[in-house]
PDB file of C-alpha atoms in Angstrom:
ATOM      1  CA  MET E   1     -37.932 -20.315  16.348  1.00  0.00           C
ATOM      2  CA  ASP E   2     -38.018 -17.263  18.642  1.00  0.00           C
ATOM      3  CA  GLU E   3     -36.207 -14.169  17.419  1.00  0.00           C
ATOM      4  CA  PRO E   4     -32.920 -13.560  19.282  1.00  0.00           C
ATOM      5  CA  VAL E   5     -33.251 -11.007  22.067  1.00  0.00           C
ATOM      6  CA  PHE E   6     -30.587  -8.700  20.607  1.00  0.00           C
ATOM      7  CA  ARG E   7     -32.373  -8.598  17.249  1.00  0.00           C
ATOM      8  CA  ARG E   8     -35.755  -7.924  18.851  1.00  0.00           C
ATOM      9  CA  ILE E   9     -34.305  -4.978  20.780  1.00  0.00           C
ATOM     10  CA  ALA E  10     -32.499  -3.711  17.667  1.00  0.00           C
ATOM     11  CA  THR E  11     -35.741  -3.850  15.679  1.00  0.00           C
ATOM     12  CA  GLU E  12     -37.532  -1.879  18.381  1.00  0.00           C
ATOM     13  CA  ILE E  13     -34.899   0.855  18.292  1.00  0.00           C
ATOM     14  CA  ALA E  14     -34.849   0.728  14.473  1.00  0.00           C
ATOM     15  CA  GLU E  15     -38.595   1.437  14.398  1.00  0.00           C
ATOM     16  CA  ARG E  16     -38.036   4.562  16.494  1.00  0.00           C
ATOM     17  CA  ILE E  17     -35.457   5.680  13.921  1.00  0.00           C
ATOM     18  CA  THR E  18     -37.474   4.931  10.788  1.00  0.00           C
ATOM     19  CA  SER E  19     -40.589   6.553  12.276  1.00  0.00           C
ATOM     20  CA  GLY E  20     -38.687   9.782  12.823  1.00  0.00           C
ATOM     21  CA  GLU E  21     -38.898   9.652  16.603  1.00  0.00           C
ATOM     22  CA  LEU E  22     -35.106   9.567  16.599  1.00  0.00           C
ATOM     23  CA  ALA E  23     -33.661  11.989  14.043  1.00  0.00           C
ATOM     24  CA  PRO E  24     -30.249  11.894  12.342  1.00  0.00           C
ATOM     25  CA  GLY E  25     -27.598  12.916  14.857  1.00  0.00           C
ATOM     26  CA  ASP E  26     -29.672  11.953  17.908  1.00  0.00           C
ATOM     27  CA  ARG E  27     -27.934   9.736  20.414  1.00  0.00           C
ATOM     28  CA  VAL E  28     -29.280   6.227  20.803  1.00  0.00           C
ATOM     29  CA  MET E  29     -29.022   4.169  23.960  1.00  0.00           C
ATOM     30  CA  SER E  30     -25.513   3.252  24.993  1.00  0.00           C
ATOM     31  CA  THR E  31     -24.726  -0.387  25.765  1.00  0.00           C
ATOM     32  CA  ARG E  32     -24.947   0.409  29.484  1.00  0.00           C
ATOM     33  CA  GLN E  33     -28.360   2.034  29.049  1.00  0.00           C
ATOM     34  CA  ILE E  34     -29.571  -0.979  27.055  1.00  0.00           C
ATOM     35  CA  VAL E  35     -28.411  -3.271  29.870  1.00  0.00           C
ATOM     36  CA  GLU E  36     -30.301  -1.206  32.451  1.00  0.00           C
ATOM     37  CA  HIS E  37     -33.441  -0.645  30.359  1.00  0.00           C
ATOM     38  CA  TYR E  38     -33.922  -4.168  28.994  1.00  0.00           C
ATOM     39  CA  GLY E  39     -32.230  -6.156  31.744  1.00  0.00           C
ATOM     40  CA  VAL E  40     -29.867  -7.955  29.370  1.00  0.00           C
ATOM     41  CA  ALA E  41     -26.173  -8.813  29.537  1.00  0.00           C
ATOM     42  CA  MET E  42     -23.512  -6.428  28.225  1.00  0.00           C
ATOM     43  CA  ALA E  43     -22.680  -8.887  25.423  1.00  0.00           C
ATOM     44  CA  THR E  44     -26.305  -8.750  24.246  1.00  0.00           C
ATOM     45  CA  ALA E  45     -26.323  -4.950  24.390  1.00  0.00           C
ATOM     46  CA  THR E  46     -23.150  -4.860  22.294  1.00  0.00           C
ATOM     47  CA  ARG E  47     -24.786  -7.081  19.663  1.00  0.00           C
ATOM     48  CA  VAL E  48     -27.754  -4.689  19.545  1.00  0.00           C
ATOM     49  CA  ILE E  49     -25.494  -1.770  18.605  1.00  0.00           C
ATOM     50  CA  THR E  50     -23.607  -3.927  16.089  1.00  0.00           C
ATOM     51  CA  GLU E  51     -26.899  -5.004  14.480  1.00  0.00           C
ATOM     52  CA  LEU E  52     -28.056  -1.401  14.139  1.00  0.00           C
ATOM     53  CA  ARG E  53     -24.692  -0.414  12.667  1.00  0.00           C
ATOM     54  CA  ASP E  54     -24.791  -3.273  10.166  1.00  0.00           C
ATOM     55  CA  ARG E  55     -28.237  -2.098   9.080  1.00  0.00           C
ATOM     56  CA  GLY E  56     -26.726   1.312   8.389  1.00  0.00           C
ATOM     57  CA  LEU E  57     -28.984   3.016  10.951  1.00  0.00           C
ATOM     58  CA  VAL E  58     -26.395   4.251  13.449  1.00  0.00           C
ATOM     59  CA  ARG E  59     -22.771   5.302  13.489  1.00  0.00           C
ATOM     60  CA  ALA E  60     -20.149   5.891  16.161  1.00  0.00           C
ATOM     61  CA  THR E  61     -19.125   9.517  16.712  1.00  0.00           C
ATOM     62  CA  PRO E  62     -15.939  10.115  18.739  1.00  0.00           C
ATOM     63  CA  GLY E  63     -16.649  12.023  21.948  1.00  0.00           C
ATOM     64  CA  VAL E  64     -20.412  11.665  21.533  1.00  0.00           C
ATOM     65  CA  GLY E  65     -21.296   7.999  21.306  1.00  0.00           C
ATOM     66  CA  THR E  66     -23.587   6.112  18.963  1.00  0.00           C
ATOM     67  CA  VAL E  67     -25.918   8.380  17.004  1.00  0.00           C
ATOM     68  CA  VAL E  68     -28.548   7.963  14.327  1.00  0.00           C
ATOM     69  CA  ALA E  69     -26.955   7.966  10.892  1.00  0.00           C
ATOM     70  CA  GLY E  70     -28.059  10.428   8.244  1.00  0.00           C
ATOM     71  CA  LEU E  71     -30.320   9.534   5.374  1.00  0.00           C
ATOM     72  CA  PRO E  72     -28.966   6.583   3.392  1.00  0.00           C
ATOM     73  CA  ARG E  73     -26.410   7.723   0.869  1.00  0.00           C
ATOM     74  CA  SER E  74     -26.630   6.687  -2.721  1.00  0.00           C
ATOM     75  CA  ALA E  75     -24.875   3.388  -3.234  1.00  0.00           C
ATOM     76  CA  PRO E  76     -21.176   4.062  -3.879  1.00  0.00           C
ATOM     77  CA  ASP E  77     -19.659   2.739  -7.057  1.00  0.00           C
ATOM     78  CA  ARG E  78     -16.539   0.589  -7.054  1.00  0.00           C
ATOM     79  CA  ASP E  79     -14.228   3.476  -7.970  1.00  0.00           C
ATOM     80  CA  HIS E  80     -15.432   5.495  -4.979  1.00  0.00           C
ATOM     81  CA  ILE E  81     -14.944   2.503  -2.693  1.00  0.00           C
ATOM     82  CA  VAL E  82     -11.393   2.019  -3.962  1.00  0.00           C
ATOM     83  CA  ARG E  83     -10.540   5.722  -3.598  1.00  0.00           C
ATOM     84  CA  THR E  84     -11.848   5.711  -0.030  1.00  0.00           C
ATOM     85  CA  ALA E  85      -9.875   2.557   0.769  1.00  0.00           C
ATOM     86  CA  ILE E  86      -6.710   4.235  -0.533  1.00  0.00           C
ATOM     87  CA  THR E  87      -7.353   7.233   1.727  1.00  0.00           C
ATOM     88  CA  VAL E  88      -7.775   4.976   4.770  1.00  0.00           C
ATOM     89  CA  ALA E  89      -4.660   2.932   3.940  1.00  0.00           C
ATOM     90  CA  ASP E  90      -2.597   6.077   3.327  1.00  0.00           C
ATOM     91  CA  ALA E  91      -3.401   7.187   6.878  1.00  0.00           C
ATOM     92  CA  GLU E  92      -3.451   3.857   8.716  1.00  0.00           C
ATOM     93  CA  GLY E  93      -1.596   1.327   6.550  1.00  0.00           C
ATOM     94  CA  LEU E  94      -2.961  -1.998   5.334  1.00  0.00           C
ATOM     95  CA  THR E  95      -3.220  -3.285   8.902  1.00  0.00           C
ATOM     96  CA  GLY E  96      -5.650  -0.478   9.687  1.00  0.00           C
ATOM     97  CA  LEU E  97      -7.773  -1.204   6.629  1.00  0.00           C
ATOM     98  CA  SER E  98     -10.538  -3.749   7.096  1.00  0.00           C
ATOM     99  CA  MET E  99     -13.861  -4.235   5.372  1.00  0.00           C
ATOM    100  CA  ARG E 100     -15.618  -3.083   8.561  1.00  0.00           C
ATOM    101  CA  ARG E 101     -13.393   0.001   8.840  1.00  0.00           C
ATOM    102  CA  LEU E 102     -13.983   0.881   5.187  1.00  0.00           C
ATOM    103  CA  ALA E 103     -17.741   0.388   5.515  1.00  0.00           C
ATOM    104  CA  ALA E 104     -17.802   2.757   8.483  1.00  0.00           C
ATOM    105  CA  GLU E 105     -15.904   5.362   6.463  1.00  0.00           C
ATOM    106  CA  LEU E 106     -18.397   4.989   3.610  1.00  0.00           C
ATOM    107  CA  GLY E 107     -21.384   5.026   5.974  1.00  0.00           C
ATOM    108  CA  MET E 108     -22.761   1.722   4.737  1.00  0.00           C
ATOM    109  CA  PRO E 109     -23.310  -1.766   6.178  1.00  0.00           C
ATOM    110  CA  THR E 110     -20.233  -3.974   6.036  1.00  0.00           C
ATOM    111  CA  MET E 111     -21.999  -6.724   4.113  1.00  0.00           C
ATOM    112  CA  SER E 112     -22.993  -4.269   1.381  1.00  0.00           C
ATOM    113  CA  LEU E 113     -19.315  -3.871   0.475  1.00  0.00           C
ATOM    114  CA  TYR E 114     -19.177  -7.462  -0.710  1.00  0.00           C
ATOM    115  CA  ARG E 115     -21.520  -6.581  -3.561  1.00  0.00           C
ATOM    116  CA  HIS E 116     -18.657  -4.560  -5.023  1.00  0.00           C
ATOM    117  CA  VAL E 117     -15.496  -6.457  -3.991  1.00  0.00           C
ATOM    118  CA  ALA E 118     -15.101 -10.128  -3.123  1.00  0.00           C
ATOM    119  CA  ASP E 119     -12.698  -9.685  -0.207  1.00  0.00           C
ATOM    120  CA  LYS E 120      -9.813  -7.593   1.113  1.00  0.00           C
ATOM    121  CA  GLU E 121      -7.340  -9.263  -1.258  1.00  0.00           C
ATOM    122  CA  GLU E 122      -9.312  -8.095  -4.284  1.00  0.00           C
ATOM    123  CA  LEU E 123      -9.736  -4.667  -2.700  1.00  0.00           C
ATOM    124  CA  VAL E 124      -5.968  -4.251  -2.237  1.00  0.00           C
ATOM    125  CA  LEU E 125      -5.389  -5.373  -5.837  1.00  0.00           C
ATOM    126  CA  LEU E 126      -7.816  -2.715  -7.074  1.00  0.00           C
ATOM    127  CA  MET E 127      -6.166  -0.101  -4.850  1.00  0.00           C
ATOM    128  CA  MET E 128      -2.696  -0.949  -6.126  1.00  0.00           C
ATOM    129  CA  ASP E 129      -3.765  -0.883  -9.758  1.00  0.00           C
ATOM    130  CA  ALA E 130      -5.624   2.400  -9.261  1.00  0.00           C
ATOM    131  CA  VAL E 131      -2.495   4.054  -7.848  1.00  0.00           C
ATOM    132  CA  MET E 132      -0.409   2.709 -10.737  1.00  0.00           C
ATOM    133  CA  GLY E 133      -3.002   3.921 -13.225  1.00  0.00           C
ATOM    134  CA  ALA E 134      -2.952   7.406 -11.707  1.00  0.00           C
ATOM    135  CA  ASN E 135       0.832   7.468 -12.166  1.00  0.00           C
ATOM    136  CA  PRO E 136       1.563   6.427 -15.766  1.00  0.00           C
ATOM    137  CA  PRO E 137       5.175   5.998 -16.924  1.00  0.00           C
ATOM    138  CA  PRO E 138       7.147   9.176 -17.717  1.00  0.00           C
ATOM    139  CA  SER E 139       6.713  10.965 -21.039  1.00  0.00           C
ATOM    140  CA  LEU E 140      10.200  10.151 -22.256  1.00  0.00           C
ATOM    141  CA  SER E 141      11.363   8.801 -25.588  1.00  0.00           C
ATOM    142  CA  PRO E 142      13.946   6.013 -25.179  1.00  0.00           C
ATOM    143  CA  ALA E 143      15.327   6.913 -28.610  1.00  0.00           C
ATOM    144  CA  ARG E 144      16.127  10.458 -27.466  1.00  0.00           C
ATOM    145  CA  ALA E 145      16.697  10.076 -23.707  1.00  0.00           C
ATOM    146  CA  GLY E 146      18.320   6.625 -23.689  1.00  0.00           C
ATOM    147  CA  TRP E 147      17.368   3.532 -21.719  1.00  0.00           C
ATOM    148  CA  ARG E 148      19.182   4.564 -18.534  1.00  0.00           C
ATOM    149  CA  ALA E 149      17.464   7.938 -18.211  1.00  0.00           C
ATOM    150  CA  CYS E 150      14.129   6.226 -18.795  1.00  0.00           C
ATOM    151  CA  LEU E 151      14.678   3.597 -16.097  1.00  0.00           C
ATOM    152  CA  GLU E 152      15.928   6.267 -13.678  1.00  0.00           C
ATOM    153  CA  ALA E 153      12.805   8.350 -14.264  1.00  0.00           C
ATOM    154  CA  LEU E 154      10.498   5.364 -13.824  1.00  0.00           C
ATOM    155  CA  ALA E 155      12.285   4.278 -10.635  1.00  0.00           C
ATOM    156  CA  ARG E 156      11.948   7.751  -9.137  1.00  0.00           C
ATOM    157  CA  LEU E 157       8.289   7.903 -10.131  1.00  0.00           C
ATOM    158  CA  GLN E 158       7.659   4.590  -8.393  1.00  0.00           C
ATOM    159  CA  TRP E 159       9.603   5.746  -5.319  1.00  0.00           C
ATOM    160  CA  SER E 160       7.418   8.856  -5.121  1.00  0.00           C
ATOM    161  CA  MET E 161       4.330   6.608  -5.264  1.00  0.00           C
ATOM    162  CA  TYR E 162       5.653   4.478  -2.417  1.00  0.00           C
ATOM    163  CA  ARG E 163       6.381   7.648  -0.462  1.00  0.00           C
ATOM    164  CA  ARG E 164       2.801   8.890  -0.870  1.00  0.00           C
ATOM    165  CA  HIS E 165       1.196   5.478  -0.331  1.00  0.00           C
ATOM    166  CA  ILE E 166       3.175   3.771   2.434  1.00  0.00           C
ATOM    167  CA  TRP E 167       1.146   0.546   2.104  1.00  0.00           C
ATOM    168  CA  LEU E 168       1.858   0.096  -1.607  1.00  0.00           C
ATOM    169  CA  ALA E 169       5.164  -1.768  -1.269  1.00  0.00           C
ATOM    170  CA  GLN E 170       3.411  -4.452   0.790  1.00  0.00           C
ATOM    171  CA  ALA E 171       0.771  -4.847  -1.919  1.00  0.00           C
ATOM    172  CA  VAL E 172       3.223  -5.351  -4.798  1.00  0.00           C
ATOM    173  CA  SER E 173       4.687  -8.822  -5.303  1.00  0.00           C
ATOM    174  CA  PHE E 174       7.149 -10.023  -7.921  1.00  0.00           C
ATOM    175  CA  THR E 175       7.056 -13.681  -6.858  1.00  0.00           C
ATOM    176  CA  ARG E 176       3.263 -14.040  -6.730  1.00  0.00           C
ATOM    177  CA  PRO E 177       2.148 -11.278  -9.064  1.00  0.00           C
ATOM    178  CA  LEU E 178      -1.499 -10.321  -9.270  1.00  0.00           C
ATOM    179  CA  LEU E 179      -3.231  -9.456 -12.526  1.00  0.00           C
ATOM    180  CA  ALA E 180      -2.964  -5.673 -12.418  1.00  0.00           C
ATOM    181  CA  PRO E 181      -2.965  -4.155 -15.929  1.00  0.00           C
ATOM    182  CA  ASN E 182      -1.743  -0.702 -14.872  1.00  0.00           C
ATOM    183  CA  ALA E 183       1.133  -2.154 -12.861  1.00  0.00           C
ATOM    184  CA  MET E 184       2.042  -4.434 -15.757  1.00  0.00           C
ATOM    185  CA  ALA E 185       2.101  -1.363 -18.015  1.00  0.00           C
ATOM    186  CA  HIS E 186       4.999  -0.004 -15.933  1.00  0.00           C
ATOM    187  CA  THR E 187       7.007  -3.152 -16.633  1.00  0.00           C
ATOM    188  CA  GLU E 188       6.039  -3.075 -20.317  1.00  0.00           C
ATOM    189  CA  TRP E 189       7.269   0.520 -20.591  1.00  0.00           C
ATOM    190  CA  ALA E 190      10.599  -0.320 -18.917  1.00  0.00           C
ATOM    191  CA  MET E 191      11.098  -3.271 -21.264  1.00  0.00           C
ATOM    192  CA  ARG E 192      10.410  -1.092 -24.279  1.00  0.00           C
ATOM    193  CA  ALA E 193      12.898   1.487 -22.987  1.00  0.00           C
ATOM    194  CA  LEU E 194      15.613  -1.187 -22.907  1.00  0.00           C
ATOM    195  CA  GLY E 195      15.266  -1.670 -26.640  1.00  0.00           C
ATOM    196  CA  ASP E 196      15.204  -4.720 -28.879  1.00  0.00           C
ATOM    197  CA  ILE E 197      17.470  -6.946 -26.792  1.00  0.00           C
ATOM    198  CA  ASP E 198      17.080 -10.549 -25.653  1.00  0.00           C
ATOM    199  CA  PRO E 199      13.588 -10.703 -24.083  1.00  0.00           C
ATOM    200  CA  ARG E 200      14.868 -12.531 -21.008  1.00  0.00           C
ATOM    201  CA  LEU E 201      17.473  -9.863 -20.292  1.00  0.00           C
ATOM    202  CA  GLN E 202      14.937  -7.177 -21.143  1.00  0.00           C
ATOM    203  CA  PHE E 203      12.370  -8.586 -18.706  1.00  0.00           C
ATOM    204  CA  ARG E 204      14.756  -9.377 -15.864  1.00  0.00           C
ATOM    205  CA  ALA E 205      16.458  -5.997 -16.043  1.00  0.00           C
ATOM    206  CA  ALA E 206      13.110  -4.175 -15.913  1.00  0.00           C
ATOM    207  CA  VAL E 207      11.810  -6.243 -12.991  1.00  0.00           C
ATOM    208  CA  THR E 208      15.113  -6.121 -11.088  1.00  0.00           C
ATOM    209  CA  VAL E 209      15.061  -2.321 -11.030  1.00  0.00           C
ATOM    210  CA  ALA E 210      11.388  -2.218 -10.015  1.00  0.00           C
ATOM    211  CA  ASN E 211      11.940  -4.822  -7.309  1.00  0.00           C
ATOM    212  CA  TYR E 212      14.921  -2.883  -5.949  1.00  0.00           C
ATOM    213  CA  VAL E 213      12.769   0.229  -5.522  1.00  0.00           C
ATOM    214  CA  ARG E 214       9.944  -1.778  -4.000  1.00  0.00           C
ATOM    215  CA  GLY E 215      12.320  -3.570  -1.610  1.00  0.00           C
ATOM    216  CA  THR E 216      13.733  -0.281  -0.352  1.00  0.00           C
ATOM    217  CA  ALA E 217      10.211   1.088   0.084  1.00  0.00           C
ATOM    218  CA  VAL E 218       9.108  -1.761   2.362  1.00  0.00           C
ATOM    219  CA  GLY E 219      10.667   0.147   5.272  1.00  0.00           C
ATOM    220  CA  LEU E 220       8.507   3.230   4.683  1.00  0.00           C
ATOM    221  CA  GLU E 221       5.416   1.870   6.451  1.00  0.00           C
ATOM    222  CA  GLU E 222       7.418   0.872   9.529  1.00  0.00           C
ATOM    223  CA  GLU E 223       9.069   4.301   9.471  1.00  0.00           C
ATOM    224  CA  ALA E 224       5.674   6.022   9.367  1.00  0.00           C
ATOM    225  CA  GLN E 225       4.239   3.818  12.129  1.00  0.00           C
ATOM    226  CA  ALA E 226       7.230   4.505  14.366  1.00  0.00           C
ATOM    227  CA  GLU E 227       6.830   8.245  13.802  1.00  0.00           C
ATOM    228  CA  GLN E 228       3.120   8.014  14.600  1.00  0.00           C
ATOM    229  CA  GLU E 229       3.725   6.038  17.792  1.00  0.00           C
ATOM    230  CA  THR E 230       6.632   8.128  19.107  1.00  0.00           C
ATOM    231  CA  GLY E 231       5.845  11.523  17.641  1.00  0.00           C
ATOM    232  CA  MET E 232       9.444  11.682  16.399  1.00  0.00           C
ATOM    233  CA  THR E 233      10.821  11.685  12.875  1.00  0.00           C
ATOM    234  CA  ASP E 234      13.843   9.512  12.110  1.00  0.00           C
ATOM    235  CA  HIS E 235      16.025  12.611  12.446  1.00  0.00           C
ATOM    236  CA  ASP E 236      14.487  13.424  15.847  1.00  0.00           C
ATOM    237  CA  TRP E 237      15.018   9.840  16.996  1.00  0.00           C
ATOM    238  CA  PHE E 238      18.678   9.855  15.962  1.00  0.00           C
ATOM    239  CA  GLU E 239      19.150  13.070  17.915  1.00  0.00           C
ATOM    240  CA  THR E 240      17.943  11.324  21.090  1.00  0.00           C
ATOM    241  CA  GLN E 241      20.394   8.469  20.494  1.00  0.00           C
ATOM    242  CA  GLN E 242      23.498  10.557  19.805  1.00  0.00           C
ATOM    243  CA  GLN E 243      25.133   9.991  23.183  1.00  0.00           C
ATOM    244  CA  ARG E 244      24.561   6.241  23.084  1.00  0.00           C
ATOM    245  CA  PHE E 245      25.995   5.962  19.575  1.00  0.00           C
ATOM    246  CA  ALA E 246      28.952   8.120  20.543  1.00  0.00           C
ATOM    247  CA  ALA E 247      29.671   5.892  23.550  1.00  0.00           C
ATOM    248  CA  VAL E 248      29.668   2.756  21.392  1.00  0.00           C
ATOM    249  CA  LEU E 249      31.887   4.295  18.723  1.00  0.00           C
ATOM    250  CA  ALA E 250      34.284   5.596  21.366  1.00  0.00           C
ATOM    251  CA  THR E 251      35.199   2.009  22.316  1.00  0.00           C
ATOM    252  CA  GLY E 252      37.338   1.798  19.172  1.00  0.00           C
ATOM    253  CA  LYS E 253      35.757  -1.504  18.144  1.00  0.00           C
ATOM    254  CA  LEU E 254      34.025   0.015  15.115  1.00  0.00           C
ATOM    255  CA  PRO E 255      36.675   2.210  13.451  1.00  0.00           C
ATOM    256  CA  MET E 256      35.098   2.219   9.984  1.00  0.00           C
ATOM    257  CA  MET E 257      31.719   3.314  11.316  1.00  0.00           C
ATOM    258  CA  ALA E 258      33.384   5.900  13.544  1.00  0.00           C
ATOM    259  CA  ARG E 259      35.172   7.330  10.502  1.00  0.00           C
ATOM    260  CA  PHE E 260      31.861   7.553   8.638  1.00  0.00           C
ATOM    261  CA  ALA E 261      30.117   9.201  11.601  1.00  0.00           C
ATOM    262  CA  ALA E 262      32.829  11.848  11.668  1.00  0.00           C
ATOM    263  CA  THR E 263      31.857  12.971   8.158  1.00  0.00           C
ATOM    264  CA  GLY E 264      28.417  14.092   9.361  1.00  0.00           C
ATOM    265  CA  ASP E 265      26.931  12.681   6.166  1.00  0.00           C
ATOM    266  CA  GLU E 266      23.129  12.533   5.895  1.00  0.00           C
ATOM    267  CA  PHE E 267      21.670   9.052   5.972  1.00  0.00           C
ATOM    268  CA  GLY E 268      18.198   7.822   5.098  1.00  0.00           C
ATOM    269  CA  LEU E 269      16.145   5.715   2.717  1.00  0.00           C
ATOM    270  CA  ASP E 270      16.194   8.392   0.010  1.00  0.00           C
ATOM    271  CA  VAL E 271      20.000   8.419   0.057  1.00  0.00           C
ATOM    272  CA  LEU E 272      20.175   4.620  -0.014  1.00  0.00           C
ATOM    273  CA  LEU E 273      17.648   4.461  -2.853  1.00  0.00           C
ATOM    274  CA  GLU E 274      19.603   6.831  -5.070  1.00  0.00           C
ATOM    275  CA  PHE E 275      23.006   5.278  -4.328  1.00  0.00           C
ATOM    276  CA  GLY E 276      21.772   1.743  -4.969  1.00  0.00           C
ATOM    277  CA  LEU E 277      19.846   2.729  -8.091  1.00  0.00           C
ATOM    278  CA  GLN E 278      22.944   4.201  -9.725  1.00  0.00           C
ATOM    279  CA  ARG E 279      25.064   1.144  -8.870  1.00  0.00           C
ATOM    280  CA  LEU E 280      22.361  -1.174 -10.186  1.00  0.00           C
ATOM    281  CA  LEU E 281      22.160   0.708 -13.478  1.00  0.00           C
ATOM    282  CA  ASP E 282      25.970   0.742 -13.672  1.00  0.00           C
ATOM    283  CA  GLY E 283      25.894  -3.046 -13.447  1.00  0.00           C
ATOM    284  CA  LEU E 284      23.201  -3.392 -16.099  1.00  0.00           C
ATOM    285  CA  ALA E 285      24.875  -0.995 -18.537  1.00  0.00           C
ATOM    286  CA  PRO E 286      27.520  -3.405 -19.950  1.00  0.00           C
ATOM    287  CA  LEU E 287      24.895  -6.117 -20.447  1.00  0.00           C
ATOM    288  CA  VAL E 288      22.362  -3.860 -22.142  1.00  0.00           C
ATOM    289  CA  ASP E 289      24.840  -1.862 -24.215  1.00  0.00           C
ATOM    290  CA  ARG E 290      26.640  -4.881 -25.644  1.00  0.00           C
ATOM    291  CA  ALA E 291      23.452  -6.867 -26.238  1.00  0.00           C
ATOM    292  CA  GLY E 292      22.446  -4.925 -29.340  1.00  0.00           C
ATOM    293  CA  PRO E 293      19.210  -5.418 -31.258  1.00  0.00           C
ATOM    294  CA  VAL E 294      17.998  -8.996 -31.632  1.00  0.00           C
ATOM    295  CA  ALA E 295      17.978  -8.713 -35.435  1.00  0.00           C
ATOM    296  CA  GLU E 296      21.646  -7.630 -35.529  1.00  0.00           C
ATOM    297  CA  ARG E 297      22.714 -10.508 -33.308  1.00  0.00           C
ATOM    298  CA  ALA E 298      20.838 -13.003 -35.441  1.00  0.00           C
ATOM    299  CA  ALA E 299      22.653 -11.767 -38.544  1.00  0.00           C
ATOM    300  CA  ALA E 300      26.003 -11.874 -36.750  1.00  0.00           C
ATOM    301  CA  GLY E 301      25.788 -15.570 -35.942  1.00  0.00           C
ATOM    302  CA  PRO E 302      25.824 -17.533 -32.658  1.00  0.00           C
ATOM    303  CA  ALA E 303      24.712 -15.548 -29.619  1.00  0.00           C
ATOM    304  CA  VAL E 304      27.245 -14.470 -27.022  1.00  0.00           C
ATOM    305  CA  ASP E 305      26.711 -14.549 -23.288  1.00  0.00           C
ATOM    306  CA  GLN E 306      24.559 -11.581 -22.303  1.00  0.00           C
ATOM    307  CA  GLY E 307      24.317 -12.342 -18.618  1.00  0.00           C
ATOM    308  CA  VAL E 308      21.204 -14.465 -19.079  1.00  0.00           C
ATOM    309  CA  SER E 309      21.619 -17.832 -17.403  1.00  0.00           C
ATOM    310  CA  LYS E 310      19.373 -20.763 -18.059  1.00  0.00           C
ATOM    311  CA  ALA E 311      18.174 -20.983 -14.457  1.00  0.00           C
ATOM    312  CA  PRO E 312      15.431 -23.492 -13.637  1.00  0.00           C
ATOM    313  CA  ARG E 313      11.976 -22.027 -14.032  1.00  0.00           C
ATOM    314  CA  SER E 314      10.190 -21.213 -10.808  1.00  0.00           C
ATOM    315  CA  GLY E 315       6.838 -22.160 -12.253  1.00  0.00           C
ATOM    316  CA  ALA E 316       5.510 -18.619 -12.540  1.00  0.00           C
ATOM    317  CA  GLU E 317       7.410 -15.660 -13.932  1.00  0.00           C
ATOM    318  CA  PRO E 318       6.675 -12.357 -12.180  1.00  0.00           C
ATOM    319  CA  TRP E 319       5.489  -9.433 -14.285  1.00  0.00           C
TER     320      TRP E 319
END
């Protein structure tokens, strides 16, 4: 079978690169030049450039065009790949992270990535667990600080992680949890902080707090994307909407909101996070404090209601 035209042209250009005729940094033919020189269609010319890129011979340089890549780098290890993926996702979100985009950042052929990670799903799992591993639970003693202070500290640590890694909340799931040892260690630490209480209450309390923080953080990526697209922070955006809000409130149809607006109180996800966290812990306090150690309850006789219902199992408990 005859070799495809695009591959034959790519091989010809590749030979000029490997022979040293074209040095690293030199521009190679653009798609338009390939069309004119070889008399092929634009689609064929595009496949030529893609073939050369997949071979790791060329790279795209903004404002310059397609140039000869430098000498092949040593093969990156998995940790380096994951760290680079985190950097890309921090800047562009999970939607901006693809195997092709990551390969370009690493300066390697896309297919070579699959020797290290099976697919994007596994890559995101490794990214999430790496971030969790780099942020271990606080160095607090539940015996000295108390369970509430421990859960507060862990929640704020996790919030700071979501703030730094806007994609992270999308990667964490409590309904279809992935096997991520470092993430599971956060839950284990929270359960230990709650003391020797009923394991169901212990588990659900720990996960409820973590899921609350994660749920609030889901809005961070949208917030960052909106700021990137408009060039305005949330505060800047609200400033541009002041007159419209004032006009709506002036109708008298929203008296409670008008009364709040008159206070001039700051509003944002950080404020909501802290307010909700305190109310959530307030609600857990009576359950946890009256639960007591499992051994004491066993000695006291029949168990009392500790806020743990016998709900039907969903089939898979989240971590």
